Backbone as a ProteinNet text record, in pm:
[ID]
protein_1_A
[PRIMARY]
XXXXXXXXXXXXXXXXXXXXXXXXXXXXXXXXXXXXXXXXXXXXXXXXXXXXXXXXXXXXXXXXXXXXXXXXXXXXXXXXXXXXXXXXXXXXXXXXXXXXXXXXXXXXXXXXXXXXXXXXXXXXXXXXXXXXXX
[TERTIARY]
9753.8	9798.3	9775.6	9839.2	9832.8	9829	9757.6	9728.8	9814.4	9822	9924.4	9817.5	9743.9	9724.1	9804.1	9839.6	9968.7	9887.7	9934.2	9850.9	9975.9	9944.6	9989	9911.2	10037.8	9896.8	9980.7	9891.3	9944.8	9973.2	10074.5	10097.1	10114	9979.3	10001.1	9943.3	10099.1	10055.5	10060.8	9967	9955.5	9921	9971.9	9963.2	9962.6	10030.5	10047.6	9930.8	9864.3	9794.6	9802	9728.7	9729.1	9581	9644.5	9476.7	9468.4	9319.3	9266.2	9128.6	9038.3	8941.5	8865.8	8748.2	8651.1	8552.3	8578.4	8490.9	8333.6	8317.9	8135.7	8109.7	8010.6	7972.1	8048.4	8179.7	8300.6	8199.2	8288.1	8309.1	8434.7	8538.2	8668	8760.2	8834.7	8928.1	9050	9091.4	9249.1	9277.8	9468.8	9556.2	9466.5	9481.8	9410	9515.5	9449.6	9564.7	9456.1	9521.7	9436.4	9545.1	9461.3	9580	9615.9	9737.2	9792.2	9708.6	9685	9617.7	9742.3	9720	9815.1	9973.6	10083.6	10214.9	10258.1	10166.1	10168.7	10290.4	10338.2	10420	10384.1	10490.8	10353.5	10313.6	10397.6	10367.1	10267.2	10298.7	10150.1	10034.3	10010.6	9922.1	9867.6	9948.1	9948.2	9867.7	9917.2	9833.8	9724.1	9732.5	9560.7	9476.3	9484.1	9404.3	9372.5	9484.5	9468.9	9370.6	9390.3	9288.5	9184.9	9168.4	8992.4	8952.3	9009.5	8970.7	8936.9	9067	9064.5	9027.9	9022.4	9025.8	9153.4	9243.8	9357.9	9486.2	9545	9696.2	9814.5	9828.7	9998	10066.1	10221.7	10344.1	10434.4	10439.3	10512	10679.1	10685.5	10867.2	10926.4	10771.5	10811	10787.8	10735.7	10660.5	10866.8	10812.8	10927.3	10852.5	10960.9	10896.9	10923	10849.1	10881.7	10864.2	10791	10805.5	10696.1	10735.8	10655.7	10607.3	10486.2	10451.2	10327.1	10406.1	10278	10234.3	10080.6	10026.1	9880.5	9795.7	9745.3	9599.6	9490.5	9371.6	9296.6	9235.4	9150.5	8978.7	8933.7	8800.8	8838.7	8951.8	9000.5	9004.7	9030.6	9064.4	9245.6	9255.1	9398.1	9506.9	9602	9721.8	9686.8	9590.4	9584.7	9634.5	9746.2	9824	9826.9	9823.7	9806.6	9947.8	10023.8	10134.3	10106	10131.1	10123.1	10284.9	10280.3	10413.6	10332.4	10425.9	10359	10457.6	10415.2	10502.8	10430.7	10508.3	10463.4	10518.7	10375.7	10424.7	10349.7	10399.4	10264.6	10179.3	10051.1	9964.9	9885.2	9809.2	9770	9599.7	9540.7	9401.7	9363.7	9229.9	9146.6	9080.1	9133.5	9122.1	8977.5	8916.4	8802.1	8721.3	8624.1	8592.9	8501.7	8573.3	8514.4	8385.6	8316.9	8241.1	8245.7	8333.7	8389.2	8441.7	8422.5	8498.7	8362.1	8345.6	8218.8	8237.4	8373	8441.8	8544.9	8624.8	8791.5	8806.4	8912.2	8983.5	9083.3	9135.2	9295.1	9289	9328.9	9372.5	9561.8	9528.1	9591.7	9638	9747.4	9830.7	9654.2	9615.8	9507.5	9417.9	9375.3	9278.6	9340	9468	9505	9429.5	9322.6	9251.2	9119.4	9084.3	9000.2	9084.4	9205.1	9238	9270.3	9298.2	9334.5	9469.4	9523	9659.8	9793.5	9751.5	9873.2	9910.9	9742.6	9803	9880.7	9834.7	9843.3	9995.8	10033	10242.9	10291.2	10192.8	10280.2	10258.2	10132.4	10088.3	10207.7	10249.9	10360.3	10478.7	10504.7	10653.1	10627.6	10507.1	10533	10556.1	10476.3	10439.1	10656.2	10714.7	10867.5	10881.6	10878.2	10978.3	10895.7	10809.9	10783	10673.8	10643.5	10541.8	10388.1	10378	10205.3	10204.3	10127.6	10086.6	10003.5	9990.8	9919.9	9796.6
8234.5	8345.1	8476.5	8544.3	8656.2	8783.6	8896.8	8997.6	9158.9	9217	9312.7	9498.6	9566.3	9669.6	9804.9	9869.4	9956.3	10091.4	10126.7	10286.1	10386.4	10504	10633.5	10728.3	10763.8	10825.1	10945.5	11055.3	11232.3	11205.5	11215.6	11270.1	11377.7	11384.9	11552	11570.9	11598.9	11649.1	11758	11806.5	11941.5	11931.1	11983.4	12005.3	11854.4	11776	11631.9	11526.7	11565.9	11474.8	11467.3	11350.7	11317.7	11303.9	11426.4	11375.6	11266.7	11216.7	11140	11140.6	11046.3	11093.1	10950.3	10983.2	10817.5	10848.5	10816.1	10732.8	10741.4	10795.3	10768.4	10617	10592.4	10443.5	10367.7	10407.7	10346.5	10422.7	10283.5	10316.7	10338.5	10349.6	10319.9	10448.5	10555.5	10622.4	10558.8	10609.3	10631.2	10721.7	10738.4	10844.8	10845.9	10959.9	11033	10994.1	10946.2	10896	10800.1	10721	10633.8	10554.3	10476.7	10350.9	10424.7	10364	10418.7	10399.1	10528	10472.7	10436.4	10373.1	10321.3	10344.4	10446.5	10456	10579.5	10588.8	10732.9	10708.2	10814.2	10767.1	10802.7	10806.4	10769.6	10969	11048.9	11210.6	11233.7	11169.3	11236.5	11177.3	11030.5	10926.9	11002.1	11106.3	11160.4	11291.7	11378.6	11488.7	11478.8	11389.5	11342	11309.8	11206.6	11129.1	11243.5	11353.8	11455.4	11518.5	11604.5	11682	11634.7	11520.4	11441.9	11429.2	11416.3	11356.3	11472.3	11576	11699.7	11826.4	11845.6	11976.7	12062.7	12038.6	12093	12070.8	12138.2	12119.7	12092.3	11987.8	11955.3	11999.8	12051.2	12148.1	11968.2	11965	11830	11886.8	11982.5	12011.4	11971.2	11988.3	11979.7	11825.4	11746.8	11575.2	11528	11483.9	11384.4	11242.7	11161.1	10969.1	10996.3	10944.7	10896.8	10751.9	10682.9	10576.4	10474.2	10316.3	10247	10144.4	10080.4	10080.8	9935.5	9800.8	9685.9	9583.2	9544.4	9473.1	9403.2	9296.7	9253.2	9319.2	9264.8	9404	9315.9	9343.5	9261.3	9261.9	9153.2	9114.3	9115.9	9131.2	9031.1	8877.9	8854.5	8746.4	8686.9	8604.4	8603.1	8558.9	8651.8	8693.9	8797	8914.4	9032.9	9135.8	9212.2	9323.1	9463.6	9548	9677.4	9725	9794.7	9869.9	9992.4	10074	10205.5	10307.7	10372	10508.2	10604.6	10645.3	10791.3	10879.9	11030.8	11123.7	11255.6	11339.9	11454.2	11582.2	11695.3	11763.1	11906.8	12031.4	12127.4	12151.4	12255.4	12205.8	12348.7	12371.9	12527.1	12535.8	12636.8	12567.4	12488.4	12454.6	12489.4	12322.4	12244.5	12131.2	12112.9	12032.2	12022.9	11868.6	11803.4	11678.6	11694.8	11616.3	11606.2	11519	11468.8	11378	11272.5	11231.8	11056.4	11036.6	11162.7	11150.3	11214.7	11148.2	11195	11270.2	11238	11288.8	11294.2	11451.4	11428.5	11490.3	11384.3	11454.8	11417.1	11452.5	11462.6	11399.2	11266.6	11151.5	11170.4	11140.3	11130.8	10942.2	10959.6	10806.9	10695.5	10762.9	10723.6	10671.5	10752.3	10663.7	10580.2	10545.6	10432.8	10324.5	10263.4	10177.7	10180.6	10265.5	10398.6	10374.7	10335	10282	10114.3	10127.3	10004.1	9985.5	9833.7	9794.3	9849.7	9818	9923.2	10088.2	10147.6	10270.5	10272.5	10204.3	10170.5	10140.9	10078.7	10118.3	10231.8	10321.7	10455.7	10521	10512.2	10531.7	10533.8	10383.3	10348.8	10407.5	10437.3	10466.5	10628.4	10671.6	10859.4	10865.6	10801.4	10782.1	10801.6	10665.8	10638.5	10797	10840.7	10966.9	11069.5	11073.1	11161.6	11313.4	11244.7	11336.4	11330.5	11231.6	11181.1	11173.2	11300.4	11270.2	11181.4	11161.6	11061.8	11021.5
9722.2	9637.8	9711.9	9675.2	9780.1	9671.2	9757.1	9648.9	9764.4	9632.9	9698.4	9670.7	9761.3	9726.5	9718.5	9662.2	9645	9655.5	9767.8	9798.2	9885.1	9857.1	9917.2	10012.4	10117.5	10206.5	10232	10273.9	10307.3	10498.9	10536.5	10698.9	10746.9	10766.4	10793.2	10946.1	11041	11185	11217.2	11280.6	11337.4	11518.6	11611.4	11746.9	11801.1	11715.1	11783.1	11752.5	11660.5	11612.5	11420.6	11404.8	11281.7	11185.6	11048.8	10997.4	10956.2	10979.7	10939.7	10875.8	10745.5	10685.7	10677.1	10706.9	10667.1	10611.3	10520.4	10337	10394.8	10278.2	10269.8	10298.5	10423	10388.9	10472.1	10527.4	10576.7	10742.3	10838.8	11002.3	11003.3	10942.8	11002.3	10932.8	10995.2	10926.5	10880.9	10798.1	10709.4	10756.2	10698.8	10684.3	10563.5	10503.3	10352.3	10266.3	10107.4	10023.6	9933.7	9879.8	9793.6	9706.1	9629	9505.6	9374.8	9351.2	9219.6	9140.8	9041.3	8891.9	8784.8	8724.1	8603.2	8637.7	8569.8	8562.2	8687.3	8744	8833.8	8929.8	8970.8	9060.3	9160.3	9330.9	9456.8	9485.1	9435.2	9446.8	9338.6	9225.7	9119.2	9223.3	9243.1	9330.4	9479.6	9543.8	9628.5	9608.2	9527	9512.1	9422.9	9330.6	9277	9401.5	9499.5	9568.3	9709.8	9749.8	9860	9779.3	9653.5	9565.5	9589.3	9562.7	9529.8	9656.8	9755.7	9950.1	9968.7	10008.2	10147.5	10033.3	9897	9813.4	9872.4	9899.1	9915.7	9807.5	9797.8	9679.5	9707.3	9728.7	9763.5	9661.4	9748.9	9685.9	9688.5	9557.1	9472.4	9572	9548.1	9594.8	9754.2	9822.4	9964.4	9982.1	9938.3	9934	10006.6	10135.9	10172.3	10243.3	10220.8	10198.4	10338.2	10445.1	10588.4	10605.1	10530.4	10516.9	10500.9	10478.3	10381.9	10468.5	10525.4	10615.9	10536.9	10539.6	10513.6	10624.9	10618.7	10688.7	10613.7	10668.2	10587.2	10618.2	10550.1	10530.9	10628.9	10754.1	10829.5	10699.2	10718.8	10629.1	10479.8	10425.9	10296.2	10290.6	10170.5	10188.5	10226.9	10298.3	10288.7	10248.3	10323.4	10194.7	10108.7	10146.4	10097.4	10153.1	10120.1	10165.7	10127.5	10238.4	10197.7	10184	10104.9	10138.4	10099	10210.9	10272.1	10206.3	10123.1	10096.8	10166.4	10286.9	10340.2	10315.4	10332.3	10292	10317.8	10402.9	10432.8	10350	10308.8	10190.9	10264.9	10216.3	10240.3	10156.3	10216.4	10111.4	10141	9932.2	10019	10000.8	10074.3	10082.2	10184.3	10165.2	10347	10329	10415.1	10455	10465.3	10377	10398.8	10313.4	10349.5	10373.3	10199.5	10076.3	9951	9961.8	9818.7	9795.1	9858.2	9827.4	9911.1	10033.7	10106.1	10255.5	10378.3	10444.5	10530.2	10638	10674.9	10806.5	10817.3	10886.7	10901.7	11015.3	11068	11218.9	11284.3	11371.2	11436.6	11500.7	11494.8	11585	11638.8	11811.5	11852.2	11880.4	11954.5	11971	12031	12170.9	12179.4	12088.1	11957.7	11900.6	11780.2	11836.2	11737.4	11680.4	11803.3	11758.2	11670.2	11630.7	11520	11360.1	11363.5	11246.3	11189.4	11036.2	11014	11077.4	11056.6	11136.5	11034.5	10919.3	10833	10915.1	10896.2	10960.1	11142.7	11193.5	11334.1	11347.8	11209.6	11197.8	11240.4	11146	11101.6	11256.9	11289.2	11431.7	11548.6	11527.5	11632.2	11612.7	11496.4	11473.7	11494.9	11472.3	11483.2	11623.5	11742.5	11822.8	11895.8	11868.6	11892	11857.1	11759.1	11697.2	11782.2	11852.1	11937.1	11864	11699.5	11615.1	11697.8	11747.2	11767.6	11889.4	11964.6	12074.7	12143.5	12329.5	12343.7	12357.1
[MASK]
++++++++++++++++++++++++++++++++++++++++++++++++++++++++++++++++++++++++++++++++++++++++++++++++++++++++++++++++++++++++++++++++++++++

């Protein structure tokens, strides 16, 4: 049986790299984002979960889908899948590391291996489109 986690993440590059944020307690960064609560859709899901991570405000108008990005969760059990909606939005307010986030920083193509393999998609494909430096 296989289980499906349904999450949204913020892409936000600046000078060729990508933020990234790791969880209290966590070794490993994310793109910033988190799981749907209840009927949300993936922009309400998006600027709730950026609010609560970075204390920053995503502008709902600028939110564009770049894309949807699944792979399975290494140390689940298996047949457990993450699927990834990313989407880059602006945002106003001063980037900065909440309760639940211990650390944030700009990963380049290089520290691809610093993430999970879901993100390590989005990684590759910014990487092709020439967003993510090396």
């Amino acid at each position: 049986m296989s289980t499906l986690i349904d999450t949204v993440a913020w892409v936000r590059i600046e000078d060729g790299r990508i933020l990234c944020a790791r969880p209290r307690g966590k070794d490993v960064f994310y793109i910033p984002g988190g799981k749907r609560e209840g009927a949300e859709t993936d922009v309400e899901t998006l600027l709730r979960e950026i609010k609560e991570e970075l204390t920053v405000l995503l502008d709902p108008a600028t939110a564009v889908h770049v894309g949807t990005y699944e792979a399975e969760v290494p140390g689940a059990p298996d047949g457990t899948v993450v699927r990834m909606g990313c989407y880059t939005a602006d945002y106003a307010g001063t980037l900065s590391a909440s309760s639940e986030i211990d650390e944030i920083a700009w990963f380049s193509y290089a520290d691809r291996a610093q993430v999970p393999p879901v993100d390590q998609l989005l990684f590759d494909d910014l990487r092709a489109g020439g967003a993510l430096g090396g």
